[in-house]
Short mmCIF file of C-alpha atoms and ligand atoms in Angstrom, two decimals:
data_model
loop_
_atom_site.label_atom_id
_atom_site.label_comp_id
_atom_site.label_asym_id
_atom_site.label_seq_id
_atom_site.Cartn_x
_atom_site.Cartn_y
_atom_site.Cartn_z
CA MET A 1 -151.72 -55.36 -44.77
CA ILE A 2 -150.14 -56.32 -47.78
CA ASP A 3 -148.02 -59.25 -48.64
CA VAL A 4 -145.10 -58.31 -50.69
CA PRO A 5 -144.96 -60.69 -53.53
CA HIS A 6 -141.96 -62.92 -53.46
CA GLY A 7 -140.93 -62.78 -57.02
CA LEU A 8 -140.36 -58.86 -56.03
CA ALA A 9 -138.53 -59.62 -52.76
CA ALA A 10 -136.45 -62.14 -54.19
CA ALA A 11 -135.47 -59.59 -57.36
CA GLN A 12 -134.87 -57.03 -54.92
CA ALA A 13 -132.47 -59.30 -52.52
CA LYS A 14 -130.53 -60.11 -55.60
CA ALA A 15 -129.91 -56.52 -57.15
CA ASN A 16 -129.81 -54.38 -54.17
CA GLY A 17 -128.52 -56.61 -51.47
CA ASP A 18 -129.26 -55.00 -48.08
CA ALA A 19 -131.16 -52.07 -49.46
CA GLY A 20 -133.38 -54.10 -51.22
CA GLN A 21 -134.48 -56.44 -48.39
CA ALA A 22 -135.05 -53.21 -46.30
CA PHE A 23 -137.20 -51.65 -48.95
CA VAL A 24 -139.10 -54.88 -49.14
CA ALA A 25 -139.35 -54.86 -45.59
CA ALA A 26 -140.51 -51.60 -45.44
CA LEU A 27 -143.41 -51.86 -48.17
CA PRO A 28 -146.46 -53.05 -46.45
CA THR A 29 -145.97 -49.76 -43.84
CA LEU A 30 -145.43 -47.51 -46.54
CA ALA A 31 -148.34 -48.89 -48.72
CA ALA A 32 -150.11 -48.51 -45.80
CA GLN A 33 -149.45 -44.77 -45.54
CA PHE A 34 -150.10 -43.56 -49.02
CA LEU A 35 -153.37 -45.45 -49.07
CA GLN A 36 -154.42 -43.47 -46.17
CA ARG A 37 -152.69 -39.92 -47.11
CA TRP A 38 -154.11 -40.22 -50.74
CA ASP A 39 -157.26 -41.20 -49.63
CA LEU A 40 -157.09 -44.73 -51.69
CA ARG A 41 -158.56 -47.74 -51.12
CA LEU A 42 -156.95 -51.36 -52.42
CA ASP A 43 -159.48 -52.95 -55.12
CA GLY A 44 -157.08 -55.73 -56.60
CA THR A 45 -154.29 -58.13 -56.72
CA PRO A 46 -150.76 -56.59 -56.21
CA MET A 47 -148.47 -56.44 -59.31
CA HIS A 48 -144.87 -56.09 -59.43
CA GLY A 49 -141.77 -56.34 -62.10
CA ARG A 50 -138.36 -56.77 -60.48
CA CYS A 51 -138.27 -53.04 -59.41
CA ALA A 52 -141.54 -51.96 -58.16
CA LEU A 53 -144.76 -52.64 -56.31
CA VAL A 54 -148.07 -51.57 -57.60
CA LEU A 55 -151.17 -51.79 -56.36
CA PRO A 56 -154.38 -50.85 -57.98
CA VAL A 57 -156.13 -48.57 -56.22
CA THR A 58 -159.32 -46.48 -56.47
CA SER A 59 -159.56 -43.05 -55.23
CA THR A 60 -162.16 -42.84 -52.22
CA ALA A 61 -162.99 -39.40 -52.76
CA ASP A 62 -164.33 -39.23 -56.49
CA GLY A 63 -163.99 -43.06 -57.51
CA THR A 64 -161.11 -42.63 -60.10
CA HIS A 65 -159.24 -46.02 -60.88
CA ALA A 66 -155.57 -45.90 -60.87
CA VAL A 67 -152.15 -47.87 -59.40
CA LEU A 68 -150.02 -46.99 -56.35
CA LYS A 69 -146.30 -47.56 -57.79
CA LEU A 70 -143.86 -47.83 -54.85
CA GLN A 71 -139.96 -48.23 -55.61
CA LEU A 72 -136.41 -47.88 -54.31
CA LEU A 73 -135.80 -44.79 -54.99
CA ASP A 74 -132.27 -44.43 -57.04
CA GLU A 75 -130.55 -42.90 -59.88
CA GLU A 76 -132.46 -44.91 -62.36
CA SER A 77 -136.29 -44.39 -60.80
CA ALA A 78 -135.47 -40.60 -59.62
CA GLY A 79 -136.23 -39.04 -63.18
CA GLU A 80 -139.69 -41.10 -63.79
CA PRO A 81 -142.11 -38.73 -62.48
CA ALA A 82 -140.20 -35.75 -64.41
CA ALA A 83 -140.34 -37.89 -67.76
CA LEU A 84 -144.14 -38.55 -67.10
CA ARG A 85 -144.71 -34.76 -66.30
CA ALA A 86 -142.96 -33.87 -69.46
CA TRP A 87 -144.72 -36.87 -71.71
CA ALA A 88 -148.12 -35.48 -70.03
CA GLY A 89 -149.92 -38.18 -70.93
CA GLU A 90 -149.14 -38.30 -74.41
CA ARG A 91 -148.13 -42.25 -75.22
CA ALA A 92 -147.01 -42.43 -71.57
CA VAL A 93 -148.90 -42.88 -68.39
CA ARG A 94 -150.22 -40.12 -66.74
CA LEU A 95 -148.72 -38.96 -63.50
CA LEU A 96 -151.38 -38.25 -60.91
CA ARG A 97 -149.48 -37.68 -57.90
CA HIS A 98 -146.01 -38.24 -56.40
CA ASP A 99 -144.08 -37.87 -53.30
CA GLU A 100 -140.86 -36.59 -53.23
CA PRO A 101 -139.00 -37.88 -50.37
CA THR A 102 -140.18 -41.85 -50.88
CA GLY A 103 -140.72 -41.79 -54.85
CA ALA A 104 -144.41 -42.54 -54.32
CA LEU A 105 -146.29 -42.57 -57.77
CA LEU A 106 -150.00 -42.43 -57.96
CA LEU A 107 -150.70 -43.03 -61.73
CA GLU A 108 -153.65 -43.63 -64.13
CA ARG A 109 -154.76 -47.10 -64.43
CA LEU A 110 -154.12 -49.16 -67.65
CA ASP A 111 -155.25 -52.58 -68.38
CA PRO A 112 -152.26 -54.87 -67.02
CA THR A 113 -154.33 -58.08 -68.70
CA ARG A 114 -153.42 -55.97 -72.43
CA MET A 115 -149.59 -55.86 -72.52
CA LEU A 116 -147.61 -55.67 -75.70
CA THR A 117 -145.80 -58.88 -74.81
CA HIS A 118 -148.99 -60.75 -75.91
CA VAL A 119 -149.11 -59.51 -79.43
CA PRO A 120 -148.46 -62.96 -81.32
CA ASP A 121 -146.71 -60.96 -84.36
CA PRO A 122 -143.14 -59.66 -82.78
CA HIS A 123 -142.73 -57.66 -85.97
CA GLU A 124 -146.10 -56.03 -85.22
CA ALA A 125 -145.24 -55.16 -81.67
CA VAL A 126 -141.76 -53.78 -82.54
CA LEU A 127 -143.57 -51.44 -84.91
CA VAL A 128 -145.64 -50.52 -82.01
CA ILE A 129 -142.29 -49.80 -79.88
CA ALA A 130 -141.25 -47.74 -82.99
CA ARG A 131 -143.99 -45.54 -83.01
CA LEU A 132 -144.16 -45.04 -78.93
CA LEU A 133 -140.34 -44.35 -79.38
CA ALA A 134 -140.61 -41.31 -82.32
CA ASP A 135 -143.51 -39.53 -80.24
CA LEU A 136 -141.75 -39.71 -76.96
CA THR A 137 -138.26 -39.07 -77.95
CA ALA A 138 -139.83 -36.15 -80.02
CA THR A 139 -139.70 -34.33 -76.09
CA PRO A 140 -136.81 -32.47 -75.20
CA ALA A 141 -135.68 -34.03 -71.73
CA PRO A 142 -136.46 -31.55 -69.14
CA ALA A 143 -134.01 -30.01 -66.83
CA GLY A 144 -132.69 -32.62 -64.23
CA ILE A 145 -133.06 -35.95 -66.04
CA ARG A 146 -129.56 -37.74 -66.06
CA ARG A 147 -127.55 -37.20 -69.36
CA LEU A 148 -126.41 -39.86 -71.59
CA GLY A 149 -123.10 -37.65 -72.72
CA ASP A 150 -121.94 -38.42 -68.85
CA ILE A 151 -122.71 -41.69 -68.86
CA ALA A 152 -121.07 -42.21 -72.23
CA ALA A 153 -117.92 -40.55 -70.87
CA ARG A 154 -117.92 -42.66 -67.51
CA MET A 155 -118.65 -45.82 -69.64
CA LEU A 156 -115.44 -45.10 -71.86
CA GLU A 157 -113.38 -44.67 -68.97
CA ARG A 158 -114.46 -48.02 -67.56
CA THR A 159 -113.87 -50.18 -70.64
CA PRO A 160 -110.24 -50.75 -70.44
CA GLN A 161 -110.16 -52.08 -67.04
CA ALA A 162 -113.43 -54.18 -67.67
CA LEU A 163 -111.83 -55.54 -70.96
CA THR A 164 -108.82 -57.21 -68.86
CA ARG A 165 -111.70 -59.26 -66.89
CA VAL A 166 -112.95 -61.00 -69.94
CA GLU A 167 -111.35 -64.00 -70.93
CA ASP A 168 -112.93 -64.85 -74.48
CA ALA A 169 -111.08 -62.83 -76.94
CA THR A 170 -113.91 -62.65 -79.31
CA ALA A 171 -116.11 -61.14 -76.62
CA ARG A 172 -113.15 -58.76 -76.03
CA ARG A 173 -112.71 -57.51 -79.45
CA VAL A 174 -116.72 -57.46 -80.13
CA LEU A 175 -116.92 -55.31 -77.13
CA ALA A 176 -113.57 -52.97 -77.99
CA ASP A 177 -115.31 -52.64 -81.42
CA CYS A 178 -118.71 -51.37 -79.48
CA ALA A 179 -116.27 -48.88 -77.36
CA ALA A 180 -114.62 -47.76 -80.37
CA ALA A 181 -118.23 -46.93 -82.15
CA LEU A 182 -119.26 -44.88 -79.06
CA ARG A 183 -116.36 -42.94 -79.29
CA GLU A 184 -117.17 -42.01 -82.37
CA VAL A 185 -120.61 -40.28 -81.13
CA ALA A 186 -119.62 -39.56 -77.63
CA GLY A 187 -119.07 -35.90 -78.62
CA GLU A 188 -123.12 -35.39 -79.71
CA PRO A 189 -125.33 -37.34 -76.98
CA GLY A 190 -128.55 -35.80 -77.71
CA ASP A 191 -130.69 -33.96 -75.71
CA ARG A 192 -134.01 -36.19 -76.42
CA LEU A 193 -136.03 -37.41 -73.52
CA LEU A 194 -135.58 -41.21 -73.76
CA HIS A 195 -137.50 -43.98 -71.86
CA TRP A 196 -134.51 -46.59 -71.45
CA ASP A 197 -136.56 -49.62 -71.09
CA LEU A 198 -139.12 -49.44 -73.69
CA HIS A 199 -139.26 -53.27 -73.65
CA PHE A 200 -142.61 -55.21 -74.67
CA GLY A 201 -143.59 -55.78 -70.85
CA ASN A 202 -143.61 -51.75 -70.67
CA VAL A 203 -146.10 -51.21 -73.20
CA LEU A 204 -149.77 -51.80 -71.69
CA ALA A 205 -153.44 -51.08 -73.89
CA ALA A 206 -155.96 -48.47 -72.10
CA ASP A 207 -159.21 -47.86 -73.37
CA ARG A 208 -158.00 -43.86 -74.10
CA ALA A 209 -155.29 -45.52 -76.78
CA PRO A 210 -153.83 -48.66 -78.04
CA TRP A 211 -150.86 -48.75 -76.35
CA ILE A 212 -149.10 -46.57 -73.68
CA ALA A 213 -145.53 -46.72 -72.48
CA ILE A 214 -145.02 -47.33 -68.82
CA ASP A 215 -142.03 -47.43 -66.42
CA PRO A 216 -139.49 -45.44 -67.62
CA LYS A 217 -135.54 -44.84 -66.21
CA PRO A 218 -135.65 -41.66 -68.49
CA LEU A 219 -132.30 -40.47 -69.96
CA ALA A 220 -131.29 -37.00 -71.98
CA GLY A 221 -129.80 -38.12 -75.04
CA ASP A 222 -130.01 -39.94 -78.57
CA PRO A 223 -132.96 -42.04 -79.60
CA GLY A 224 -130.68 -44.70 -81.05
CA PHE A 225 -129.90 -45.54 -77.38
CA ASP A 226 -133.59 -46.53 -76.90
CA LEU A 227 -133.53 -49.15 -79.56
CA TRP A 228 -132.14 -52.24 -77.86
CA PRO A 229 -134.95 -53.64 -75.86
CA ALA A 230 -137.07 -54.28 -78.84
CA LEU A 231 -134.05 -55.78 -80.18
CA ALA A 232 -133.48 -58.08 -77.56
CA ASN A 233 -136.70 -58.85 -76.09
CA ARG A 234 -138.18 -62.05 -77.68
CA PHE A 235 -134.97 -62.40 -79.39
CA ASP A 236 -134.56 -64.02 -82.79
CA ALA A 237 -131.15 -63.61 -83.99
CA ALA A 238 -132.12 -63.75 -87.65
CA ASP A 239 -134.63 -60.83 -87.00
CA VAL A 240 -132.28 -58.29 -85.34
CA ARG A 241 -131.26 -56.68 -88.48
CA ARG A 242 -134.82 -56.27 -89.74
CA ARG A 243 -135.84 -55.38 -86.83
CA PHE A 244 -133.30 -52.35 -86.45
CA ASP A 245 -134.26 -51.18 -89.74
CA ALA A 246 -137.86 -51.26 -89.43
CA MET A 247 -137.33 -49.14 -86.29
CA THR A 248 -134.68 -46.60 -87.62
CA ASP A 249 -136.97 -46.09 -90.39
CA VAL A 250 -139.88 -45.48 -88.41
CA LEU A 251 -137.77 -42.80 -85.98
CA SER A 252 -136.15 -41.47 -89.07
CA LEU A 253 -132.60 -42.20 -87.25
CA ASP A 254 -129.60 -41.93 -89.11
CA ARG A 255 -128.30 -45.67 -89.07
CA PRO A 256 -124.61 -45.50 -88.75
CA ARG A 257 -125.14 -43.44 -85.89
CA ALA A 258 -128.42 -45.58 -84.69
CA ARG A 259 -126.14 -48.28 -84.71
CA ALA A 260 -123.19 -46.66 -82.69
CA TRP A 261 -125.84 -45.76 -79.75
CA THR A 262 -126.79 -49.56 -80.11
CA LEU A 263 -123.46 -50.60 -79.43
CA ALA A 264 -123.00 -48.22 -76.78
CA ARG A 265 -125.93 -49.83 -75.26
CA LEU A 266 -124.64 -53.37 -75.55
CA LEU A 267 -121.25 -52.00 -73.83
CA GLN A 268 -123.69 -50.41 -71.10
CA ASN A 269 -124.91 -53.73 -70.60
CA ALA A 270 -121.61 -55.82 -70.60
CA LEU A 271 -119.84 -53.21 -68.20
CA TRP A 272 -122.60 -53.66 -65.70
CA ASN A 273 -122.44 -57.69 -66.00
CA ILE A 274 -118.57 -57.81 -66.22
CA GLU A 275 -118.40 -55.42 -63.15
CA ASN A 276 -120.73 -57.82 -60.86
CA GLY A 277 -118.49 -60.98 -62.04
CA ALA A 278 -120.42 -62.26 -64.86
CA ARG A 279 -119.54 -62.44 -68.56
CA PRO A 280 -121.23 -60.25 -71.14
CA ALA A 281 -124.25 -61.70 -72.29
CA SER A 282 -124.08 -64.14 -75.36
CA GLN A 283 -127.61 -62.55 -76.73
CA ASP A 284 -126.00 -59.27 -76.65
CA LEU A 285 -122.89 -60.58 -78.52
CA GLU A 286 -124.66 -61.71 -81.11
CA ILE A 287 -126.99 -58.48 -81.51
CA ALA A 288 -123.63 -56.61 -82.18
CA HIS A 289 -122.34 -59.16 -84.52
CA ARG A 290 -125.60 -59.16 -86.46
CA LEU A 291 -125.60 -55.13 -86.48
CA SER A 292 -121.68 -55.20 -87.80
CA ASP A 293 -121.80 -56.79 -90.97
CA ASP A 294 -119.60 -54.32 -92.74
CA ARG A 295 -120.89 -54.71 -96.36
CA THR A 296 -124.34 -53.58 -95.36
CA TRP A 297 -123.20 -50.10 -93.68
CA PRO A 298 -121.85 -47.01 -95.54
CA ARG A 299 -118.74 -45.83 -94.84
CA ARG A 300 -118.96 -42.70 -92.59
CA ARG A 301 -115.60 -41.43 -93.65
CA PRO A 302 -113.79 -42.07 -96.52
N1 LIG B 401 -150.53 -47.82 -64.72
C1 LIG B 401 -150.67 -49.19 -64.78
N2 LIG B 401 -151.97 -49.57 -64.67
C2 LIG B 401 -151.76 -50.82 -64.59
N3 LIG B 401 -151.00 -52.04 -64.44
C3 LIG B 401 -149.78 -51.21 -64.01
C4 LIG B 401 -149.48 -50.15 -64.68
N4 LIG B 401 -148.15 -49.66 -63.95
C5 LIG B 401 -148.10 -50.99 -63.90
N5 LIG B 401 -148.51 -51.70 -64.17
C6 LIG B 401 -148.33 -53.26 -63.52
O1 LIG B 401 -147.20 -53.67 -62.52
C7 LIG B 401 -146.07 -54.25 -63.04
C8 LIG B 401 -144.74 -53.55 -62.83
O2 LIG B 401 -144.70 -52.11 -63.02
P1 LIG B 401 -143.38 -51.08 -63.76
O3 LIG B 401 -143.80 -50.04 -63.73
O4 LIG B 401 -143.43 -52.07 -65.23
O5 LIG B 401 -142.46 -51.34 -62.94
P2 LIG B 401 -141.21 -52.64 -62.71
O6 LIG B 401 -139.83 -51.56 -62.97
O7 LIG B 401 -141.27 -53.42 -61.47
O8 LIG B 401 -141.14 -53.53 -64.06
C9 LIG B 401 -146.30 -54.15 -65.34
O9 LIG B 401 -145.61 -54.90 -65.59
C10 LIG B 401 -147.87 -53.97 -65.21
O10 LIG B 401 -148.42 -55.57 -64.92
MG1 LIG B 402 -141.61 -52.44 -65.85
#
């Protein structure tokens, strides 16, 4: 019988309320079911993030080391198997098996003790993310992946109402600027396969490659929308612009467009906060500010 880690139970109760608690309560039975159905034995300590229970397992049949990943099936997690299949192990973890009704995944085992978070120089880590993103987003999104164009349109509809709930005038202005930037690019939302959540904790090492991406919440869209995690993680206000420039160089992105999609990503976070009764994150407002020094941006229109 598996003990669900307390951190996962707490995160699920907070993020998903009753549905999260029901998911956590059902996890021991679900895990036992898949160990049996896929002929696996548990061979390590359960791991987790905020969404998933990840069990190190070995295939009884052929001794393959893998992990069993169980998470609440929702619109963010639903695309994970399709994305991993499209990447086919190129820079991303290999998908070994998938159960459609529950979303259970059997994944190639990587080395969880070697995480990009542990690389001492954040700038080196940012370059690793950039190179991963360059390859991952070179893949066109497969059918059925959520579309950034739809998400962007809904964000623009939600913004006016959300802004009325922001008391701080500076924050309101910054978010209005983010929405204006998004409006300029929303008509060309892109069609690449995006990871959406490529922060340093979602990159692990393995023997077959130095760094491999895990845990996508995939979207079909513009790669500029994928830059925010590496700006916000291991945050350093003075380094925001340097990281942004380094990533746009490696990915060969048009800077004004990448900036607009990054501001759109900040708006996405802020809308989520505001609609959940919280304030926009001050760190995100700082990132917007650091990307908005007008003198350093070429004008898009005369
Ligand atoms: N393929 C894997 N091999 C080894 N460890 C893994 C693998 N996938 C996930 N993990 C471990 O489980 C943790 C949570 O998994 P992750 O897919 O990131 O889910 P979450 O959405 O909860 O963050 C990771 O931080 C890592 O420590
Ligand atoms: Mg994760």
